[in-house]
PDB file of C-alpha atoms in Angstrom:
ATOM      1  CA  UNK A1242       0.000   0.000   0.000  1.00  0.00           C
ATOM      2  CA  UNK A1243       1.176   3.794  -1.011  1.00  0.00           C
ATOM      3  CA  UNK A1244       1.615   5.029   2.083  1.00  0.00           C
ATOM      4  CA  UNK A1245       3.960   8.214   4.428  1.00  0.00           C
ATOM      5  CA  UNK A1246       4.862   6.816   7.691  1.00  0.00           C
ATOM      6  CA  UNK A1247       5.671   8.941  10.570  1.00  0.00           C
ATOM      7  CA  UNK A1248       6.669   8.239  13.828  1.00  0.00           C
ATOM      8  CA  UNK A1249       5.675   8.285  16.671  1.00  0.00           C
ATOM      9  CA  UNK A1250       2.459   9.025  17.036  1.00  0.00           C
ATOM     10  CA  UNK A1251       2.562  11.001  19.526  1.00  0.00           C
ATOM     11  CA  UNK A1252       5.239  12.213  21.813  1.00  0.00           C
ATOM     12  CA  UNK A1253       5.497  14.255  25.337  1.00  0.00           C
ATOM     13  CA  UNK A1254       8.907  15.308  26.074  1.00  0.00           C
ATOM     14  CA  UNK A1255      10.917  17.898  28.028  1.00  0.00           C
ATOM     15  CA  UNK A1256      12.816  21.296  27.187  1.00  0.00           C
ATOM     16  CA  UNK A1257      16.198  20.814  25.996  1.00  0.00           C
ATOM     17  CA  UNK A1258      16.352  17.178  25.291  1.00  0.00           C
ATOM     18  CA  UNK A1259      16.431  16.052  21.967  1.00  0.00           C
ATOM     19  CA  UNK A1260      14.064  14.379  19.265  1.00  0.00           C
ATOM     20  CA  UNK A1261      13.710  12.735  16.373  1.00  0.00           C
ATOM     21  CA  UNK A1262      10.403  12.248  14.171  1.00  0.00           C
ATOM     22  CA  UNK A1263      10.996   9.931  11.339  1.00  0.00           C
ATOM     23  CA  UNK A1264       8.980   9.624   8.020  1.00  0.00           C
ATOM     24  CA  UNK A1265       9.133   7.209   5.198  1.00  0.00           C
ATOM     25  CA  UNK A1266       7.775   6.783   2.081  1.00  0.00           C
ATOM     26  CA  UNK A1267       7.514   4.075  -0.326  1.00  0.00           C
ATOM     27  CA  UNK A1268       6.571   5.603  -3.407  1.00  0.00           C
ATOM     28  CA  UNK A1269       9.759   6.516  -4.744  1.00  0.00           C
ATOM     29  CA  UNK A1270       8.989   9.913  -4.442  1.00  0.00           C
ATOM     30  CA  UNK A1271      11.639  12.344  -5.114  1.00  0.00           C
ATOM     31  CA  UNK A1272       9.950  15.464  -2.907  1.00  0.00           C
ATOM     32  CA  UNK A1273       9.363  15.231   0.783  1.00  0.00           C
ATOM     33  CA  UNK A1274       8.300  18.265   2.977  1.00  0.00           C
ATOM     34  CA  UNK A1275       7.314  18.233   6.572  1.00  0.00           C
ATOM     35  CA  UNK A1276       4.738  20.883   7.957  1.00  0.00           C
ATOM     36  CA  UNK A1277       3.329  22.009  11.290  1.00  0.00           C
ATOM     37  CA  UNK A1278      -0.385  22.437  12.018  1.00  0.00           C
ATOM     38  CA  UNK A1279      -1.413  24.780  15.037  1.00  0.00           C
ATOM     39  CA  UNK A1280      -5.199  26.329  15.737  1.00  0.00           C
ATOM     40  CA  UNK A1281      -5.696  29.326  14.113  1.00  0.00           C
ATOM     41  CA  UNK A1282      -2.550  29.545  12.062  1.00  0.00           C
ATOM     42  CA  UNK A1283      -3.290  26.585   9.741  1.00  0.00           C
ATOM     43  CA  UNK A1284      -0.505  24.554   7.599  1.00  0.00           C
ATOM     44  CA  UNK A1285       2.664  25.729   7.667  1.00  0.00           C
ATOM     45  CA  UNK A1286       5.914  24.773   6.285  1.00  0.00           C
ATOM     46  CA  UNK A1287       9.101  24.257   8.083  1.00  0.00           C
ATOM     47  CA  UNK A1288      11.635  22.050   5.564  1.00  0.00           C
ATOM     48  CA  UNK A1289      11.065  20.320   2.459  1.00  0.00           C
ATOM     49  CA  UNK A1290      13.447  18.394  -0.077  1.00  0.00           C
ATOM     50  CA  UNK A1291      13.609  17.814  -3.748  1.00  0.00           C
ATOM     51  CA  UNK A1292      15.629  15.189  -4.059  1.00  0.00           C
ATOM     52  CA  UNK A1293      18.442  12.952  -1.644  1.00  0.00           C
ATOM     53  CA  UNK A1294      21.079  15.324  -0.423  1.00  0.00           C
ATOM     54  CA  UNK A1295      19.067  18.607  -1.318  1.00  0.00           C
ATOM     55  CA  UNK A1296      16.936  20.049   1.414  1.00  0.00           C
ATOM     56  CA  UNK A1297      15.634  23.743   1.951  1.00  0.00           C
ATOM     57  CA  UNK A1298      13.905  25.713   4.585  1.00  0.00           C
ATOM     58  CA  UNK A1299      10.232  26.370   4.189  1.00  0.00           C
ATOM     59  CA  UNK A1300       8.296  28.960   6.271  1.00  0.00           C
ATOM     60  CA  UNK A1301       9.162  28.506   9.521  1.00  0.00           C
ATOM     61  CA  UNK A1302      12.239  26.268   9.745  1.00  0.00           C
ATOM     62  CA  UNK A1303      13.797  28.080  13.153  1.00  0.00           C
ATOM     63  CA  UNK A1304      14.620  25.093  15.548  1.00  0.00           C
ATOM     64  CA  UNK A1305      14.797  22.347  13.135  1.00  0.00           C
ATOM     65  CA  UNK A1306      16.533  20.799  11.540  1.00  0.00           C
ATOM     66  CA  UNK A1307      16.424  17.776   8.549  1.00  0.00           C
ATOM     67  CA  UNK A1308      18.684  15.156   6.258  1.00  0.00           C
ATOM     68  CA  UNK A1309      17.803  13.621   3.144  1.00  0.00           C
ATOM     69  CA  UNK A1310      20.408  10.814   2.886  1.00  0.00           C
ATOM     70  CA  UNK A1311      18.031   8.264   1.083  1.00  0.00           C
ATOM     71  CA  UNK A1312      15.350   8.632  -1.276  1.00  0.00           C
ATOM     72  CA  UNK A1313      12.825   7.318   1.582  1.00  0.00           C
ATOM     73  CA  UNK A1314      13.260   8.938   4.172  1.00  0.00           C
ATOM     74  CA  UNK A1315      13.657  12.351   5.652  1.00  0.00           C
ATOM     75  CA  UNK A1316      13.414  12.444   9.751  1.00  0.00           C
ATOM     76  CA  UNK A1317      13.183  16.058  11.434  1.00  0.00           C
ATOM     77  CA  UNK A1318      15.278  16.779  13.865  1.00  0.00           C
ATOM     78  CA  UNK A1319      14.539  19.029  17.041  1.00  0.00           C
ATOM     79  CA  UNK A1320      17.967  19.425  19.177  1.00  0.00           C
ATOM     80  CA  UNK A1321      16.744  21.270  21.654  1.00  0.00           C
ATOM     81  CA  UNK A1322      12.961  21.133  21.604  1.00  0.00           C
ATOM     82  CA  UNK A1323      10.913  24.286  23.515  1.00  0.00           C
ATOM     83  CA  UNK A1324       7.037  24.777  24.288  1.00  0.00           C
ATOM     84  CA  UNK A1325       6.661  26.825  21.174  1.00  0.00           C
ATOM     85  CA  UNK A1326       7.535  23.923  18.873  1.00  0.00           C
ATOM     86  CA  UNK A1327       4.360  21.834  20.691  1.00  0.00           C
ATOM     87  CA  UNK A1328       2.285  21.201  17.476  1.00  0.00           C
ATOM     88  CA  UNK A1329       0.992  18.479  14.936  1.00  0.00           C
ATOM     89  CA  UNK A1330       3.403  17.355  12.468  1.00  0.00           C
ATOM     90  CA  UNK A1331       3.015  16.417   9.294  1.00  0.00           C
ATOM     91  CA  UNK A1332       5.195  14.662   6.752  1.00  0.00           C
ATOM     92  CA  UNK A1333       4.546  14.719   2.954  1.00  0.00           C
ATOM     93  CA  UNK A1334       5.517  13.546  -0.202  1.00  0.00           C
ATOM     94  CA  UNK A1335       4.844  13.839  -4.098  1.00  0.00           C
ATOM     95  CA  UNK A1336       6.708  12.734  -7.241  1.00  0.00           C
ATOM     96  CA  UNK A1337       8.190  15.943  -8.809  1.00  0.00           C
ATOM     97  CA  UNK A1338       6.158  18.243 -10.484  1.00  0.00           C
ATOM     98  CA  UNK A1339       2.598  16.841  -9.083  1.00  0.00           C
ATOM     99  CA  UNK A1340       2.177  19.070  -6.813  1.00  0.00           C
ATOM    100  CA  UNK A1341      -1.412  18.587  -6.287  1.00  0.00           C
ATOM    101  CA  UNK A1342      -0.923  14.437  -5.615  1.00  0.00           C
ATOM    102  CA  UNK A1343       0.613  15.426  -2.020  1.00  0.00           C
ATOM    103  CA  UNK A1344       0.798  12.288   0.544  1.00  0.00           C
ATOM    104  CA  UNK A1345       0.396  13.005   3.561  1.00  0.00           C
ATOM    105  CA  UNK A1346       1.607  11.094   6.656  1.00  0.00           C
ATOM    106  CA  UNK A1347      -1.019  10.585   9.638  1.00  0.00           C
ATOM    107  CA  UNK A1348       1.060  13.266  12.129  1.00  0.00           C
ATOM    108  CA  UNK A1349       2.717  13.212  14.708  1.00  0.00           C
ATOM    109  CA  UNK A1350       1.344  15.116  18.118  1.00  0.00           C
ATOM    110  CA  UNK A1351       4.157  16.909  19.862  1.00  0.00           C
ATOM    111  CA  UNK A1352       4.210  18.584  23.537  1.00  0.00           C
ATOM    112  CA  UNK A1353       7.158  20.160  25.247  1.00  0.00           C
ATOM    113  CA  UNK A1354       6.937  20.629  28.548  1.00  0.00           C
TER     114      UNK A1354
ATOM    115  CA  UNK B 708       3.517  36.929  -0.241  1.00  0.00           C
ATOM    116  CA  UNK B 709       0.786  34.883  -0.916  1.00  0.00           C
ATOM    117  CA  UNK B 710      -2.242  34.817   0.703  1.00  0.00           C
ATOM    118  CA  UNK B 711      -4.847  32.602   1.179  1.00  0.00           C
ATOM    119  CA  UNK B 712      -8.306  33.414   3.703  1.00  0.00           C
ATOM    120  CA  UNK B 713     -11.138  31.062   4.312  1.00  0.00           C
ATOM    121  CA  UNK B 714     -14.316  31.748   5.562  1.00  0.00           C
ATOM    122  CA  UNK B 715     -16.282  30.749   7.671  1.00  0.00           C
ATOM    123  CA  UNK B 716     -13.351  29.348  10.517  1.00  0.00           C
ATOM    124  CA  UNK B 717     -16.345  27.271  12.115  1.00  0.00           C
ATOM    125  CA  UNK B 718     -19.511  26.361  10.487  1.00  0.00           C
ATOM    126  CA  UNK B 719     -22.140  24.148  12.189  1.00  0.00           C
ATOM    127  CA  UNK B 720     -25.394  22.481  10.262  1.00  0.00           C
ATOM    128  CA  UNK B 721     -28.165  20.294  10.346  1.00  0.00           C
ATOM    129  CA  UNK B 722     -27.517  17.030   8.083  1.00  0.00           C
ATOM    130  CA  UNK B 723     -29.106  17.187   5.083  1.00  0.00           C
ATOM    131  CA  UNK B 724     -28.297  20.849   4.805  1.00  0.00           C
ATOM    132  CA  UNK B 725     -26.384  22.700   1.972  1.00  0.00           C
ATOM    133  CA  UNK B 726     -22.999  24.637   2.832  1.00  0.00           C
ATOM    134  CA  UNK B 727     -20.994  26.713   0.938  1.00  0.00           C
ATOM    135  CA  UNK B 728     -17.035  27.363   1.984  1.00  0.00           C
ATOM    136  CA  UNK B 729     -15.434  29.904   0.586  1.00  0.00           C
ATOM    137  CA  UNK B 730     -11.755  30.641  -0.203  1.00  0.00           C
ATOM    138  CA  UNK B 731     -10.015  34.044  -1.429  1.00  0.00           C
ATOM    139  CA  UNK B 732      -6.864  34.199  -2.076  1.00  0.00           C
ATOM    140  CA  UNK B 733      -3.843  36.946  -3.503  1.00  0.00           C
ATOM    141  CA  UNK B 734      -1.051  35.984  -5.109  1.00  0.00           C
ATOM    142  CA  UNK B 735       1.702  37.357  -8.236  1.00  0.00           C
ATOM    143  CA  UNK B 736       1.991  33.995  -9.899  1.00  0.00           C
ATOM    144  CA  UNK B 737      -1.323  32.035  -9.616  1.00  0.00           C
ATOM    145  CA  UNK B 738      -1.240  28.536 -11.097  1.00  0.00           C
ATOM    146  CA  UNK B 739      -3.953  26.235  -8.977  1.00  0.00           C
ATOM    147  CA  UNK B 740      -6.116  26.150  -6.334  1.00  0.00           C
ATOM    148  CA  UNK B 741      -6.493  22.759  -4.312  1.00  0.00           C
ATOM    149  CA  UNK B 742      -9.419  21.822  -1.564  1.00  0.00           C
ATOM    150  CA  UNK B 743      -8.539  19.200   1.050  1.00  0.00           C
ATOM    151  CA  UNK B 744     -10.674  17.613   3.537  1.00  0.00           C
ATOM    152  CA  UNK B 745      -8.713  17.243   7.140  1.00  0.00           C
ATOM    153  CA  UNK B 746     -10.428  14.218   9.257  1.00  0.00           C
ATOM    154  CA  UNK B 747      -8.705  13.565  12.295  1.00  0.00           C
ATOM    155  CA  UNK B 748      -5.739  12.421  10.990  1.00  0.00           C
ATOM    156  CA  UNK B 749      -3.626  13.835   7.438  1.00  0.00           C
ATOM    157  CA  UNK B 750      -5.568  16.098   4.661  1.00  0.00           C
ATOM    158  CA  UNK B 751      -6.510  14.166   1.656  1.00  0.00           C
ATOM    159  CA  UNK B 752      -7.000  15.906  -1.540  1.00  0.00           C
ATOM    160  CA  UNK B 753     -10.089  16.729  -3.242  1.00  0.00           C
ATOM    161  CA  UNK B 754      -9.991  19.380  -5.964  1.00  0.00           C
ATOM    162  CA  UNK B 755      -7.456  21.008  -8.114  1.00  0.00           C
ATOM    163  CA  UNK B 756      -8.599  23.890 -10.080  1.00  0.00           C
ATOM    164  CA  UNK B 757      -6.817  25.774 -12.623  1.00  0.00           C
ATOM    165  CA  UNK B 758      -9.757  27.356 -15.155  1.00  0.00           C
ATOM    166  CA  UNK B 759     -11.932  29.675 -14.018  1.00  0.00           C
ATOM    167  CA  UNK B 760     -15.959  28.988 -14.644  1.00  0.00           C
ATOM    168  CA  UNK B 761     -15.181  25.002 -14.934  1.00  0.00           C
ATOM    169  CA  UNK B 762     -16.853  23.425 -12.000  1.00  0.00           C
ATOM    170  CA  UNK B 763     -15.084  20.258 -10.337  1.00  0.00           C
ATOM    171  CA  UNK B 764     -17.768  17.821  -8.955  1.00  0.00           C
ATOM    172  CA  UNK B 765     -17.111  14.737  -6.508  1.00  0.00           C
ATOM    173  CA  UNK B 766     -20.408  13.187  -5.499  1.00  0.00           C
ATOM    174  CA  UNK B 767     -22.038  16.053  -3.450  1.00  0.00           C
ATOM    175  CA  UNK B 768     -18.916  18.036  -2.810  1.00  0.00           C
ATOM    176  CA  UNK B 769     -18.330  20.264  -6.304  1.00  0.00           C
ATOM    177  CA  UNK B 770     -16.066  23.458  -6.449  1.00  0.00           C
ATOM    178  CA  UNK B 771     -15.129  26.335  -9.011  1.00  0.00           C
ATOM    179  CA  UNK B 772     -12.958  28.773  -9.280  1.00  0.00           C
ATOM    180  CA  UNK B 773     -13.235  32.357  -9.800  1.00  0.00           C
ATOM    181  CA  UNK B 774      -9.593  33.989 -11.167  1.00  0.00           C
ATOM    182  CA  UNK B 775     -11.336  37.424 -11.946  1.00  0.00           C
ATOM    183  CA  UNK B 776     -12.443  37.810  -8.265  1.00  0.00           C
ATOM    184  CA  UNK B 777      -9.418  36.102  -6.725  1.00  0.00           C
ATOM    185  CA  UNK B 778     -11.851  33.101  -4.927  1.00  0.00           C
ATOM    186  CA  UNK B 779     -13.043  29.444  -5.158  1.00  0.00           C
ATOM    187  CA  UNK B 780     -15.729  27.981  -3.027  1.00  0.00           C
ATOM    188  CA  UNK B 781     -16.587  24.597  -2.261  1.00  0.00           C
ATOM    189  CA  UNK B 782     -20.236  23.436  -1.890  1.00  0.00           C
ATOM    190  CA  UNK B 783     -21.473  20.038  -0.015  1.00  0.00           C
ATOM    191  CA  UNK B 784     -25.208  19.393  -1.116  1.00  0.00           C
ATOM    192  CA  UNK B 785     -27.010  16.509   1.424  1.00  0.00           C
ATOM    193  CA  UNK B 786     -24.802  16.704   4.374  1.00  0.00           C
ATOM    194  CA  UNK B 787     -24.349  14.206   6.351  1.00  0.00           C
ATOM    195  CA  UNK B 788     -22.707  13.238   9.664  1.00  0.00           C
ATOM    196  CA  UNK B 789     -19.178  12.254   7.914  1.00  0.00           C
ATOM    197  CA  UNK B 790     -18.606  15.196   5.910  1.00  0.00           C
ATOM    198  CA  UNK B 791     -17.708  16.567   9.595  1.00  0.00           C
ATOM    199  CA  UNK B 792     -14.087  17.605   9.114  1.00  0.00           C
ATOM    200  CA  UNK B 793     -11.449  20.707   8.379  1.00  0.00           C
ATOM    201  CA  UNK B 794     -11.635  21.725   4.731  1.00  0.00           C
ATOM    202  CA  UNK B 795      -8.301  23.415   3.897  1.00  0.00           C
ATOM    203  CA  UNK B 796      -7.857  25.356   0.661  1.00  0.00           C
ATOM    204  CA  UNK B 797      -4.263  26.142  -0.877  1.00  0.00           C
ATOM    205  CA  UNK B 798      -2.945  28.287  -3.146  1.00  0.00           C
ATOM    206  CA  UNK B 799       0.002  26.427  -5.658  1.00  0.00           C
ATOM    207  CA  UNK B 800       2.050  29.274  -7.187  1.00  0.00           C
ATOM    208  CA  UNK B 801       4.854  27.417  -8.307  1.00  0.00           C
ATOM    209  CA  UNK B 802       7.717  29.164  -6.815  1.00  0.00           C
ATOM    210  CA  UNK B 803      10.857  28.153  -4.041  1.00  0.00           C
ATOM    211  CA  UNK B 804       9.712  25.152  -1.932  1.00  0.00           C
ATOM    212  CA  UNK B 805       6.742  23.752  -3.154  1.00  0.00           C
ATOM    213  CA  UNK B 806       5.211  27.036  -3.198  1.00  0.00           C
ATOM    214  CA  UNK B 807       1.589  25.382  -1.485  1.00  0.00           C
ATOM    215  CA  UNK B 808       0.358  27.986   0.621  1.00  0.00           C
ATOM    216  CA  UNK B 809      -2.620  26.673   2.839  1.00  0.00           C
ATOM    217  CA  UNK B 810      -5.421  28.978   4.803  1.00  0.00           C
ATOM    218  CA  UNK B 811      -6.338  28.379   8.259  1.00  0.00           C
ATOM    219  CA  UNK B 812      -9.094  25.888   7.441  1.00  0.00           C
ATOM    220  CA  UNK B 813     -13.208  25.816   8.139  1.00  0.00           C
ATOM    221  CA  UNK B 814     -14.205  23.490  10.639  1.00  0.00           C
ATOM    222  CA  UNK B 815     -17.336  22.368   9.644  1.00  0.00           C
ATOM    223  CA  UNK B 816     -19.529  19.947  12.075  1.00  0.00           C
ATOM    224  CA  UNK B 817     -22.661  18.540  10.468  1.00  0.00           C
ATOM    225  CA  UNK B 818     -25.520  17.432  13.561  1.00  0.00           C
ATOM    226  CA  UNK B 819     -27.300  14.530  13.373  1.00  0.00           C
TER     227      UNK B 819
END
């Protein structure tokens, strides 16, 4: 099945101590983009890549940080999380060029305490 | 910068009514307009619209697109219970990242 996998779920952590949220893909999808959801302020996005090794910051990429070393995957990195960065996460992915065919994962639920 | 502003943020029916969203949007380089339905979980796509005056139809959910007066709107005929979710609109204008610009969403809740 197409699918974007994230992970975890959901996660409740601490200030300061670092996170990882991983997302896959296994539609060989060469774009990959991860975006934060928050009431009132809608979709926004913080990173996105077009291709393995090429990554770019989106709208609001202060905080975080991302790699692209396979086609698959592209995890998002929060070194030292804060209370701001509490949000819903999503990762997404397309094939080049069809931008309106954008998968998205099923988010991730952050809170820093 | 692009813009994109949706209207109403919260919109609460009876089922079997008619709603209309509505979506306006500014932008300098305007190439499609996309509706997505947000369930509890991820958005998944509904519309793309790129002509004006060409309506998009899905079942009961249709949309058009008005590039004159800068705004789409999405209408859901027959409501019912699971048509309950956040309808997102976004703006593609085909610059930097993937240049998708989302608004803030309508919540709509259809009651039983």
């Amino acid at each position: 099945e197409a699918q974007v996998t994230q992970n975890p779920r959901y996660l409740i952590t601490v200030t300061g101590k670092k996170l990882t949220v991983t997302c896959s893909q296994n539609m060989n999808h060469e774009y990959m983009s991860w975006y934060r959801q928050d009431p009132g302020l809608g979709l926004r996005q913080i990173y996105y890549s077009m291709n393995v090794e090429v990554t770019d910051k989106g709208d609001v990429p202060e905080g975080y940080k991302v790699s692209r070393k396979e086609k698959r995957n592209f995890p998002l990195i929060l070194e030292s999380p804060s209370p701001n960065q509490t949000s819903l996460y999503f990762c997404a992915s397309r094939n080049r060029g069809r931008y309106e065919k954008l998968f998205f994962g099923s988010g991730t639920q952050l809170s820093v305490l | 910068e692009d813009k994109v502003v949706q209207s109403p943020l919260s919109l609460v029916v009876h089922e079997g009514d008619t709603v209309t969203l509505n979506c306006s949007y500014e932008v300098t380089n305007f190439r499609s307009l996309l509706w997505y339905k947000q369930e509890k979980k991820a958005p998944t796509f509904l519309f793309m619209l790129t002509s004006s005056g060409i309506e998009k139809k899905s079942g009961r959910l249709s949309s058009i697109l008005d590039k004159k007066e800068l705004f789409s709107i999405l209408n859901i005929t027959a409501t019912q219970t699971g048509d309950s979710a956040v309808y997102l609109c976004a703006l593609y204008s085909g610059g930097g990242a993937d240049g998708l610009t989302f608004g803030k969403g309508t919540h709509l809740i259809i009651q039983p």
